[in-house]
mmCIF file of C-alpha atoms in Angstrom:
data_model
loop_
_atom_site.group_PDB
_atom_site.id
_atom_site.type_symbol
_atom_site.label_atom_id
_atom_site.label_comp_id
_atom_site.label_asym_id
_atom_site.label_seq_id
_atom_site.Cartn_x
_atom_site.Cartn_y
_atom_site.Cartn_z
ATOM 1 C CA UNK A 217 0.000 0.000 0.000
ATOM 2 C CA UNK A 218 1.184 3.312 -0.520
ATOM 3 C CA UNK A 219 -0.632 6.867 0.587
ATOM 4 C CA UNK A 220 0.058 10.093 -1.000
ATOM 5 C CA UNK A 221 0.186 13.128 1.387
ATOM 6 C CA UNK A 222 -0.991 16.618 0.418
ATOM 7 C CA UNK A 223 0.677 18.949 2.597
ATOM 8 C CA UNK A 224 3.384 18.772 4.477
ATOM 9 C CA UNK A 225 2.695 21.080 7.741
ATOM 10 C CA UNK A 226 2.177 19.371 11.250
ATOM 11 C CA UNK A 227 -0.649 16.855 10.208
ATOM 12 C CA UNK A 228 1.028 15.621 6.785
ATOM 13 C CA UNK A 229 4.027 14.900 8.891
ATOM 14 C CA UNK A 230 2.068 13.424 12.019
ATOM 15 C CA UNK A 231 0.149 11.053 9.420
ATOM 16 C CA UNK A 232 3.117 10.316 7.442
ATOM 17 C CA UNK A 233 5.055 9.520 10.922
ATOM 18 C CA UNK A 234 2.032 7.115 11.922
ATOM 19 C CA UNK A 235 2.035 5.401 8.508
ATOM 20 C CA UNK A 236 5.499 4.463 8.778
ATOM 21 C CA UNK A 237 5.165 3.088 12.088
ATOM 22 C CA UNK A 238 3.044 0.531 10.738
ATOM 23 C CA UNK A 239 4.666 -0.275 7.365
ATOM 24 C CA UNK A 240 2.987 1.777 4.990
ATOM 25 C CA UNK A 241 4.692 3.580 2.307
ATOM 26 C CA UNK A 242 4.113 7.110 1.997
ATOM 27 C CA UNK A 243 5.195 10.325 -0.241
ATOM 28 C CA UNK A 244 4.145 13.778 1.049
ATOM 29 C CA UNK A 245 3.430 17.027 -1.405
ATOM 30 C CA UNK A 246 3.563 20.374 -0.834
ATOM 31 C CA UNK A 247 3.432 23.790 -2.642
ATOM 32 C CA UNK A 248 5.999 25.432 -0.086
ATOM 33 C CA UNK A 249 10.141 25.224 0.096
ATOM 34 C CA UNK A 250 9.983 23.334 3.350
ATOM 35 C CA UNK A 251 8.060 21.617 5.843
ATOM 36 C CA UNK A 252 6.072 22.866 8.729
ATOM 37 C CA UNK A 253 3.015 24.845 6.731
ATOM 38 C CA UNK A 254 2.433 27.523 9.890
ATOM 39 C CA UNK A 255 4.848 26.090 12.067
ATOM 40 C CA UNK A 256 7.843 28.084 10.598
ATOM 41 C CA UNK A 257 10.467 30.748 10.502
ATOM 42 C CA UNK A 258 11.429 33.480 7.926
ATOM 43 C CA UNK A 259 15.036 34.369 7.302
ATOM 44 C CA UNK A 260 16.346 37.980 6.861
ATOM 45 C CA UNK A 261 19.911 38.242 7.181
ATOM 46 C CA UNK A 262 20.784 38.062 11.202
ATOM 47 C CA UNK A 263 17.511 38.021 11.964
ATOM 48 C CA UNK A 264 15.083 34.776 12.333
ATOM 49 C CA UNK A 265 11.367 34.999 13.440
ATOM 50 C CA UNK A 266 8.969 32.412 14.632
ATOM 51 C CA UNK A 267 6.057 34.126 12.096
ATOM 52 C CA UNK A 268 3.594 31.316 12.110
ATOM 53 C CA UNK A 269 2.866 29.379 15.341
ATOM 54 C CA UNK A 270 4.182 31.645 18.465
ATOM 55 C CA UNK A 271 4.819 28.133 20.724
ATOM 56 C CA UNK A 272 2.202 24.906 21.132
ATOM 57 C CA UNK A 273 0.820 23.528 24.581
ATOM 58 C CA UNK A 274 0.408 19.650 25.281
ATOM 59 C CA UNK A 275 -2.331 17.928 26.856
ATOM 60 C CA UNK A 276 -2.313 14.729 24.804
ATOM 61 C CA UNK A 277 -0.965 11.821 26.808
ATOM 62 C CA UNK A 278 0.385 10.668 22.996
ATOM 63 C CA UNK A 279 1.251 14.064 21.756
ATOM 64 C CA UNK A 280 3.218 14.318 24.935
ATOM 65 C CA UNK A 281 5.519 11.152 24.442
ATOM 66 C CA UNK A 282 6.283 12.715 20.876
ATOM 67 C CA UNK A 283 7.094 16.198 22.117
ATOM 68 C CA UNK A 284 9.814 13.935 24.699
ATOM 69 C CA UNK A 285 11.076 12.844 22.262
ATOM 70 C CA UNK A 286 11.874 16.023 20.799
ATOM 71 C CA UNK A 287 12.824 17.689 23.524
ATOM 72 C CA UNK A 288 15.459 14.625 23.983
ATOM 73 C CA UNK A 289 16.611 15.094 19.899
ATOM 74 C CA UNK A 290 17.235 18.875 20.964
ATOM 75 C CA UNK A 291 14.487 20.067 18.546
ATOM 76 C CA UNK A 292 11.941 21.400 21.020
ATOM 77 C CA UNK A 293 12.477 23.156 24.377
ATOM 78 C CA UNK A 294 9.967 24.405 26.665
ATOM 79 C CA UNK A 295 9.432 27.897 26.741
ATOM 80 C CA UNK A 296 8.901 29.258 30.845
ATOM 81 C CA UNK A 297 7.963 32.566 29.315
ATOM 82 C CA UNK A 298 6.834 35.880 31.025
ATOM 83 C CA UNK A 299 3.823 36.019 29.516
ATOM 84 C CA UNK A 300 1.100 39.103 30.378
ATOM 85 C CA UNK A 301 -2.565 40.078 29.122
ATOM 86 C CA UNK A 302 -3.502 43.902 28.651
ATOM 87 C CA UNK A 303 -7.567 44.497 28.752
ATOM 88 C CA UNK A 304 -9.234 47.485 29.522
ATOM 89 C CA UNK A 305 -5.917 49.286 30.468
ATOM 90 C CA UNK A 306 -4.903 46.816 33.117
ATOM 91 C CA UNK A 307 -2.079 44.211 33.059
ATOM 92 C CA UNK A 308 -2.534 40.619 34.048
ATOM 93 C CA UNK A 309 -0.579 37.184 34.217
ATOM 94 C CA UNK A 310 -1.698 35.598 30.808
ATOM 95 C CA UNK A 311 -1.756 31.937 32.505
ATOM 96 C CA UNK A 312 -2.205 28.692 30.366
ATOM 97 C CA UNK A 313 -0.748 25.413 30.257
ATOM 98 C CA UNK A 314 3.258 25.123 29.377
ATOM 99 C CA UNK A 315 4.220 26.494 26.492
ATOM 100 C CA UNK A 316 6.895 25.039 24.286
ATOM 101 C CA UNK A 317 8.423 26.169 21.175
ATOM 102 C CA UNK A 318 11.115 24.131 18.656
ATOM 103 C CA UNK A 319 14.828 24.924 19.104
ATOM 104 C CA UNK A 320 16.625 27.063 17.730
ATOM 105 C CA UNK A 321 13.699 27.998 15.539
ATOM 106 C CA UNK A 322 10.226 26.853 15.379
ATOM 107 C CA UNK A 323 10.922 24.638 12.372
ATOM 108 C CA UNK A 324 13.713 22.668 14.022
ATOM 109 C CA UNK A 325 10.730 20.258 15.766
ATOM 110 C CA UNK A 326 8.821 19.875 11.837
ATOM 111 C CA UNK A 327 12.293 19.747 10.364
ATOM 112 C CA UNK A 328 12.832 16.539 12.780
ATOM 113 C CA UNK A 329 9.646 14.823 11.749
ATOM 114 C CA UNK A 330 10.410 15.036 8.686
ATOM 115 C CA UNK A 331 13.487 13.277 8.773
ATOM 116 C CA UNK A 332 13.522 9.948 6.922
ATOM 117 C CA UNK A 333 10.248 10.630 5.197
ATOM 118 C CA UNK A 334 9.875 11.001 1.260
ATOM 119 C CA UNK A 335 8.308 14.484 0.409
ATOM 120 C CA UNK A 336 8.182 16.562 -3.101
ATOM 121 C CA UNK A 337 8.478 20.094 -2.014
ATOM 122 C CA UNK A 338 7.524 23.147 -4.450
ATOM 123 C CA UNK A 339 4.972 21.197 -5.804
ATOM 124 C CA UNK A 340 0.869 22.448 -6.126
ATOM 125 C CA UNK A 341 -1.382 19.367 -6.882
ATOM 126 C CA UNK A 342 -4.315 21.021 -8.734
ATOM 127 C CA UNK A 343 -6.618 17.599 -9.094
ATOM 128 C CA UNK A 344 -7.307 14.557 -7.714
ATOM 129 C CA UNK A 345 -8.422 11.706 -9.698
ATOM 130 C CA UNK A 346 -8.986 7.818 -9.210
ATOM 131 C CA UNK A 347 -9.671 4.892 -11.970
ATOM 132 C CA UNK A 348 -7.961 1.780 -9.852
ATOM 133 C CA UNK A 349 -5.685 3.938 -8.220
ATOM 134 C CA UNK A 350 -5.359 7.948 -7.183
ATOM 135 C CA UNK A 351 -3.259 10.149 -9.272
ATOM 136 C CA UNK A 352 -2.121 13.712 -8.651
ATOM 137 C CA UNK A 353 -2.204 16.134 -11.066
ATOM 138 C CA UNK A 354 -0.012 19.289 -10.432
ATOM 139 C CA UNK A 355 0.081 23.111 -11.488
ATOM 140 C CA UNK A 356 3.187 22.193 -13.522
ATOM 141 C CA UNK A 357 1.486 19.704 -15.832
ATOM 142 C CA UNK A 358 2.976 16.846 -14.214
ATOM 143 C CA UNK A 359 1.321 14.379 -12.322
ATOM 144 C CA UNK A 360 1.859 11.172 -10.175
ATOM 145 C CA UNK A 361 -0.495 8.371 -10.461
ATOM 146 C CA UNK A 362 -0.278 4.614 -8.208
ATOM 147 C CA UNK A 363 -1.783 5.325 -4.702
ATOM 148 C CA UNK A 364 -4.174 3.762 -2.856
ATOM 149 C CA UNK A 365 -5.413 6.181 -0.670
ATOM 150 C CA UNK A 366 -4.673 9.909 -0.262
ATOM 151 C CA UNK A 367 -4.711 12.180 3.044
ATOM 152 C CA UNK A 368 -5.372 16.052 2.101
ATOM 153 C CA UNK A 369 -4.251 18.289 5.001
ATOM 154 C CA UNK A 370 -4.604 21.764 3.479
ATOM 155 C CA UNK A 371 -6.662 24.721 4.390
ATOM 156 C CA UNK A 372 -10.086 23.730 3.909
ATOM 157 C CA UNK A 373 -10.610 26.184 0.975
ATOM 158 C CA UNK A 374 -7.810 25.126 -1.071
ATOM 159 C CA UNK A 375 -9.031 21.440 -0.692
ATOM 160 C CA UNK A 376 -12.560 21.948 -1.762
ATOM 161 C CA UNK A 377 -10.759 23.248 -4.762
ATOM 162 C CA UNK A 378 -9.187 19.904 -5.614
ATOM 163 C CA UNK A 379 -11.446 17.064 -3.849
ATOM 164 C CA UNK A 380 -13.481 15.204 -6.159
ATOM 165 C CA UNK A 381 -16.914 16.238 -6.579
ATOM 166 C CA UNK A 382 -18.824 12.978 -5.216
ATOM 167 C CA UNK A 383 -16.619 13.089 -1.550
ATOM 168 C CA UNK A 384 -19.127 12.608 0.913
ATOM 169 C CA UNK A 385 -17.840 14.977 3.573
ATOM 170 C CA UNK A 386 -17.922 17.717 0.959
ATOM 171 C CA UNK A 387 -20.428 19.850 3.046
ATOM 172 C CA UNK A 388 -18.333 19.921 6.545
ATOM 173 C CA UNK A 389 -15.417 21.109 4.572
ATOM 174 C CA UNK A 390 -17.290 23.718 2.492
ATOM 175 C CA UNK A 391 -18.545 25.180 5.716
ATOM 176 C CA UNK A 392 -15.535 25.464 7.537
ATOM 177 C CA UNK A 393 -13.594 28.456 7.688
ATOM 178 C CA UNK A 394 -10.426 30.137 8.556
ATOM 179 C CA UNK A 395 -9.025 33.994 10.044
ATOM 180 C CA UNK A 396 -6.289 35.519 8.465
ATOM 181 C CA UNK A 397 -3.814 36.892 10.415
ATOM 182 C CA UNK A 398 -1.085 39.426 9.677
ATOM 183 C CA UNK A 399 2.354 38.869 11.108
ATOM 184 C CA UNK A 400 4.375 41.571 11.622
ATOM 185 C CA UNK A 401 8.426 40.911 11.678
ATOM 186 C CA UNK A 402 10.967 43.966 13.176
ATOM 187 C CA UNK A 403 14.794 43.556 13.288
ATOM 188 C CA UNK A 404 16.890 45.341 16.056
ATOM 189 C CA UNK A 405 20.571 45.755 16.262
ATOM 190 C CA UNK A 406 20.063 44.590 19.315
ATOM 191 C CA UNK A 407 17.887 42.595 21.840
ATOM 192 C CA UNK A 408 15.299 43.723 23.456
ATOM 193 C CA UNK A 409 13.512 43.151 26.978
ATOM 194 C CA UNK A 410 10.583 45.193 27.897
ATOM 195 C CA UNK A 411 10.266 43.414 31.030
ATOM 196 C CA UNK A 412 8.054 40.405 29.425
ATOM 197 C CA UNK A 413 8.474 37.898 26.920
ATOM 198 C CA UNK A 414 4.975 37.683 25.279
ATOM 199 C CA UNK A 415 2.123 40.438 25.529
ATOM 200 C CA UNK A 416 -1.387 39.679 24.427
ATOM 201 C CA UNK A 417 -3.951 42.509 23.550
ATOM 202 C CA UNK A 418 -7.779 42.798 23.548
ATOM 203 C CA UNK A 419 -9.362 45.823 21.414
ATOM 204 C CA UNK A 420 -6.603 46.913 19.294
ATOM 205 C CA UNK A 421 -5.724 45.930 15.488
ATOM 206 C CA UNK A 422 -3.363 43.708 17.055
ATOM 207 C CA UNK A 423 -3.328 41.292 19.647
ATOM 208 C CA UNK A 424 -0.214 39.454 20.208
ATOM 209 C CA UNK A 425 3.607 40.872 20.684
ATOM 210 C CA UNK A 426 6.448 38.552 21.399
ATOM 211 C CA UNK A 427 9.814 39.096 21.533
ATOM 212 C CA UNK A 428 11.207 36.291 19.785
ATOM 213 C CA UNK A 429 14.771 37.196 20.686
ATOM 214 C CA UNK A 430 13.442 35.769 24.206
ATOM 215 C CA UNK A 431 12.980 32.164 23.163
ATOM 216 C CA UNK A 432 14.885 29.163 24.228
ATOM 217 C CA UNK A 433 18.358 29.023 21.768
ATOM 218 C CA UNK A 434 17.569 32.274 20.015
ATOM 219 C CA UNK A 435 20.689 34.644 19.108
ATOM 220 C CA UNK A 436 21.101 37.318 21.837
ATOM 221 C CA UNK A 437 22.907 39.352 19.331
ATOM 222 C CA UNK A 438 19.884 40.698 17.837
ATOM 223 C CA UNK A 439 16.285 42.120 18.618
ATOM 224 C CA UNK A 440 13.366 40.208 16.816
ATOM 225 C CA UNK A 441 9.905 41.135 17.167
ATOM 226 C CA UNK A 442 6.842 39.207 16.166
ATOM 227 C CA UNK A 443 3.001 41.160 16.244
ATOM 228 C CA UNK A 444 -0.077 39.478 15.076
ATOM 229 C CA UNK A 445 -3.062 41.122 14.325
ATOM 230 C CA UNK A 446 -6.307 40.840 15.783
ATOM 231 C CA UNK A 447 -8.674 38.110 13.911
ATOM 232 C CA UNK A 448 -11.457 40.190 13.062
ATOM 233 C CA UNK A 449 -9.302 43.205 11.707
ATOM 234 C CA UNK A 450 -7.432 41.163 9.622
ATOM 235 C CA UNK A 451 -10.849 39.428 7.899
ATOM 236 C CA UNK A 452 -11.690 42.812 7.212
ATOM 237 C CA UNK A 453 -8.510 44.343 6.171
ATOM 238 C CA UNK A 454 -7.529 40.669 3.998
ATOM 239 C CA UNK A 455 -7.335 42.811 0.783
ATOM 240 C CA UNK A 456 -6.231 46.117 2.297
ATOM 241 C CA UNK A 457 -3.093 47.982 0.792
ATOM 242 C CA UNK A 458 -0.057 46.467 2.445
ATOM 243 C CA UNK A 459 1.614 48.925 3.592
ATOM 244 C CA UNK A 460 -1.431 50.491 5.215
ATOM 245 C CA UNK A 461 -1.430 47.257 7.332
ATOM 246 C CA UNK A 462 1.889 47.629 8.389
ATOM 247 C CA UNK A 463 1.887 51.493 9.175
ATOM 248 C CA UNK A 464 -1.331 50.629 11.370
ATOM 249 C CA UNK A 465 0.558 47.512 13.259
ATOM 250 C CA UNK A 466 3.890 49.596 13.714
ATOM 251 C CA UNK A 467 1.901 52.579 15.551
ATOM 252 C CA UNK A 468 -0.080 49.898 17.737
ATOM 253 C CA UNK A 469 3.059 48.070 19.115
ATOM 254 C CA UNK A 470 5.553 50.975 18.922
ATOM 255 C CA UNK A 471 2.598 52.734 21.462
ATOM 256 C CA UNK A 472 2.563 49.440 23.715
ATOM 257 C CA UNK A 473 6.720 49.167 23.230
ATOM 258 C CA UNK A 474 7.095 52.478 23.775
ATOM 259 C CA UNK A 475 9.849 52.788 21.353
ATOM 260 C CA UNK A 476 9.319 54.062 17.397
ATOM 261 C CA UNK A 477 9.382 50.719 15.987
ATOM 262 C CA UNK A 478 8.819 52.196 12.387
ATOM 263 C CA UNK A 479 12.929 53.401 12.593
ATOM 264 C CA UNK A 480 14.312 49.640 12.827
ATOM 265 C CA UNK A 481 16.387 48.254 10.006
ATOM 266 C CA UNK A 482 14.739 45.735 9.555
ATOM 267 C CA UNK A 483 10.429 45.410 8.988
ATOM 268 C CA UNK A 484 8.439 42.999 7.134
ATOM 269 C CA UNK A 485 5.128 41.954 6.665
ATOM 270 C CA UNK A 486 3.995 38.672 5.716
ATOM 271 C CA UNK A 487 -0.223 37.486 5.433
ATOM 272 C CA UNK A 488 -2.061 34.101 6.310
ATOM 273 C CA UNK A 489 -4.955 33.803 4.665
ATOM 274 C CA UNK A 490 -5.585 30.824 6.629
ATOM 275 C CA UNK A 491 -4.263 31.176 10.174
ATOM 276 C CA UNK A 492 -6.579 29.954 12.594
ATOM 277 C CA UNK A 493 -9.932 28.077 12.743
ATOM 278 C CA UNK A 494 -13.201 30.466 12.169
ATOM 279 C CA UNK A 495 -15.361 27.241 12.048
ATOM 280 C CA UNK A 496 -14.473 23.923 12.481
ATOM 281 C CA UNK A 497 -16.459 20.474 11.937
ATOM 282 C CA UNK A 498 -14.587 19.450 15.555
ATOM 283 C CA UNK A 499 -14.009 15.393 14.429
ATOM 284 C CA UNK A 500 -10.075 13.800 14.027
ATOM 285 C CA UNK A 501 -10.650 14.317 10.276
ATOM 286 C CA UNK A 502 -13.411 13.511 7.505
ATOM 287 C CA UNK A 503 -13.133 10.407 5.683
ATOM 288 C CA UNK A 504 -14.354 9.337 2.356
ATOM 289 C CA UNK A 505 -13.581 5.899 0.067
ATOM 290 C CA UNK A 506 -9.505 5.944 -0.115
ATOM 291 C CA UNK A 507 -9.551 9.882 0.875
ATOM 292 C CA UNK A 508 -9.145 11.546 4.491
ATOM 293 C CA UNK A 509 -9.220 15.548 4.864
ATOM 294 C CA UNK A 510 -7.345 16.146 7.758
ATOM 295 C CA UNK A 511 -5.860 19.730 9.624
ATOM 296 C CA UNK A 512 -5.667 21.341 12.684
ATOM 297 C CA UNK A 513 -8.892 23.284 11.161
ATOM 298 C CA UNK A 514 -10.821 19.788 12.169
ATOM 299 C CA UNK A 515 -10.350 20.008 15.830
ATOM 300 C CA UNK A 516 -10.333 24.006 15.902
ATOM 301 C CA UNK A 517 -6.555 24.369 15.150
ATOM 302 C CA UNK A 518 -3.141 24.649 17.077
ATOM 303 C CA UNK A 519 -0.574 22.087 16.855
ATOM 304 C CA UNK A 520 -2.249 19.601 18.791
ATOM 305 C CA UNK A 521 -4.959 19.492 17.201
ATOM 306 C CA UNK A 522 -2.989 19.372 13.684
ATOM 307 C CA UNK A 523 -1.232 15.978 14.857
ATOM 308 C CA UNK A 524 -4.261 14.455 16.402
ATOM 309 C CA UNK A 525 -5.586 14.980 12.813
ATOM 310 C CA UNK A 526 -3.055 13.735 11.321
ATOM 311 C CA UNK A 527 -2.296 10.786 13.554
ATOM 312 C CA UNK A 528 -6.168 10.112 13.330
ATOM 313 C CA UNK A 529 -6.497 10.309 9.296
ATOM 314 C CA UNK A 530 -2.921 7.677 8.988
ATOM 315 C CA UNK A 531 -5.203 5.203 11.301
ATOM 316 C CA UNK A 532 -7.838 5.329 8.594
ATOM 317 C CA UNK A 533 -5.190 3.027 6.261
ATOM 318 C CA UNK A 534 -4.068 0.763 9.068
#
């Protein structure tokens, strides 16, 4: 048996991961120049930032062993950051469970994953077809035909693009729907500590600051700042003029910084247009005859959820 993989974030590499564990072959696919889908880090010179996924929590007993091992590989750390919450003008412990985050850079844990495992990046499968077997058809012209089952883990919009018409969990995936989120990236000549590691927000166009700089294994010769915006702003500001968005960001965390963020060499802006779960049909993943749509959009997102899915669409095919 072997399973194609569309995607190769958190829940391609969980599923793939699961596959192999019981002796399934497996080759993963995806439109990006690594792995990791949100889970990932953008380069600029000295500076590195943690744009998609700020850290993950763990309350999976199973999700738990696998972070372990991680942790023991030196590709995750956890992250005993000074975390705060500003509402209504006040400041408040922003409590949770622990937070970890990869070492040195959020991609190092889906970088380990994917070690061993057989994946085509920088390449956009455009169909989905099957006579006796599935084949892939790709942007390029190309495709790849000889599986017996396929596992789709993108956004739910771009696999409703590509699923064959007769899948019978069609509906659940046409339903569900995703924020976008802005991520704001600013370079420092050097680091900085406002006296917390992470700041969240309410009632502002952005709700999330963290100093990335601050993270386990991070270079202390720099200053790296990460901002996300708010959910709702950035659904209504999707197709806004970029640099609008930025000039709006830069004046809400230089205020909260207290520092003129706009003078740092080094800005950049980058867009999710799917970030985090709007709706979600809340199940491991949605199965059809030789096809499973998995994500962390089925179990309301976060990197958890993404590996539950994952794990949970591989155990469809064993």
């Amino acid at each position: 048996m072997k399973i194609a993989i569309l995607g190769a974030g958190v829940a391609g590499l969980s599923a793939a991961r699961e596959l192999r564990r019981h002796g399934v072959g497996v080759k993963l696919f995806d439109k990006s120049r690594g792995v990791g889908g949100r889970m990932s880090t953008r380069y600029a010179g000295e500076w590195e930032f943690d744009h998609g996924a700020q850290f993950f929590t763990v309350q999976d007993a199973e999700f738990q062993a696998e972070i372990n091992e991680a942790i023991s590989a030196g590709a995750v750390a956890p992250w005993p950051a000074k975390a705060l919450y500003l509402k209504t003008g006040s400041l408040s412990a922003d409590t949770g469970r622990d937070r970890y985050v990869g070492t040195p850079r959020m991609n190092s844990l889906p970088k380990y994953w994917a070690e061993g495992l057989d994946i085509d990046l920088g390449r956009r499968v455009s169909a989905l077809t099957k006579a006796e077997t599935w084949t892939l058809s790709f942007e390029d012209g190309s495709s790849e035909t000889g599986f017996d089952g396929v596992i789709s883990t993108l956004p739910p919009a771009q696999a409703e693009m590509i699923l064959p018409s007769r899948f019978a969990k069609r509906a659940a995936i046409t339903s569900a729907d995703m924020h976008v989120c802005f991520c704001l990236m600013i370079g420092l000549d050097t680091p900085i500590n406002p006296g917390w590691d992470t700041l969240r927000v309410k009632d502002l166009p952005i709700d999330w600051i963290a100093i990335n700089n601050a993270k386990p294994g991070r270079s202390q010769d720099v200053g790296t700042i990460v901002v996300h915006s708010e959910a709702a702003w950035s659904d209504a500001n999707v197709d806004t003029d970029r640099a609008r968005v930025q000039d709006i960001m830069l004046k809400s965390a230089s205020a909260l910084l207290g520092m003129p963020l706009a003078e740092a060499p080094h800005i950049a802006l980058h867009r999710w247009l799917y970030a985090s779960s709007k709706s979600s049909p809340d199940v491991p993943c949605l199965k059809g005859e030789g096809l499973v749509v998995a994500g962390d959009w089925c179990l309301g997102g976060r990197v958890q959820g993404a590996w539950l899915s994952g794990r949970a669409a591989a155990r469809s095919f064993v």
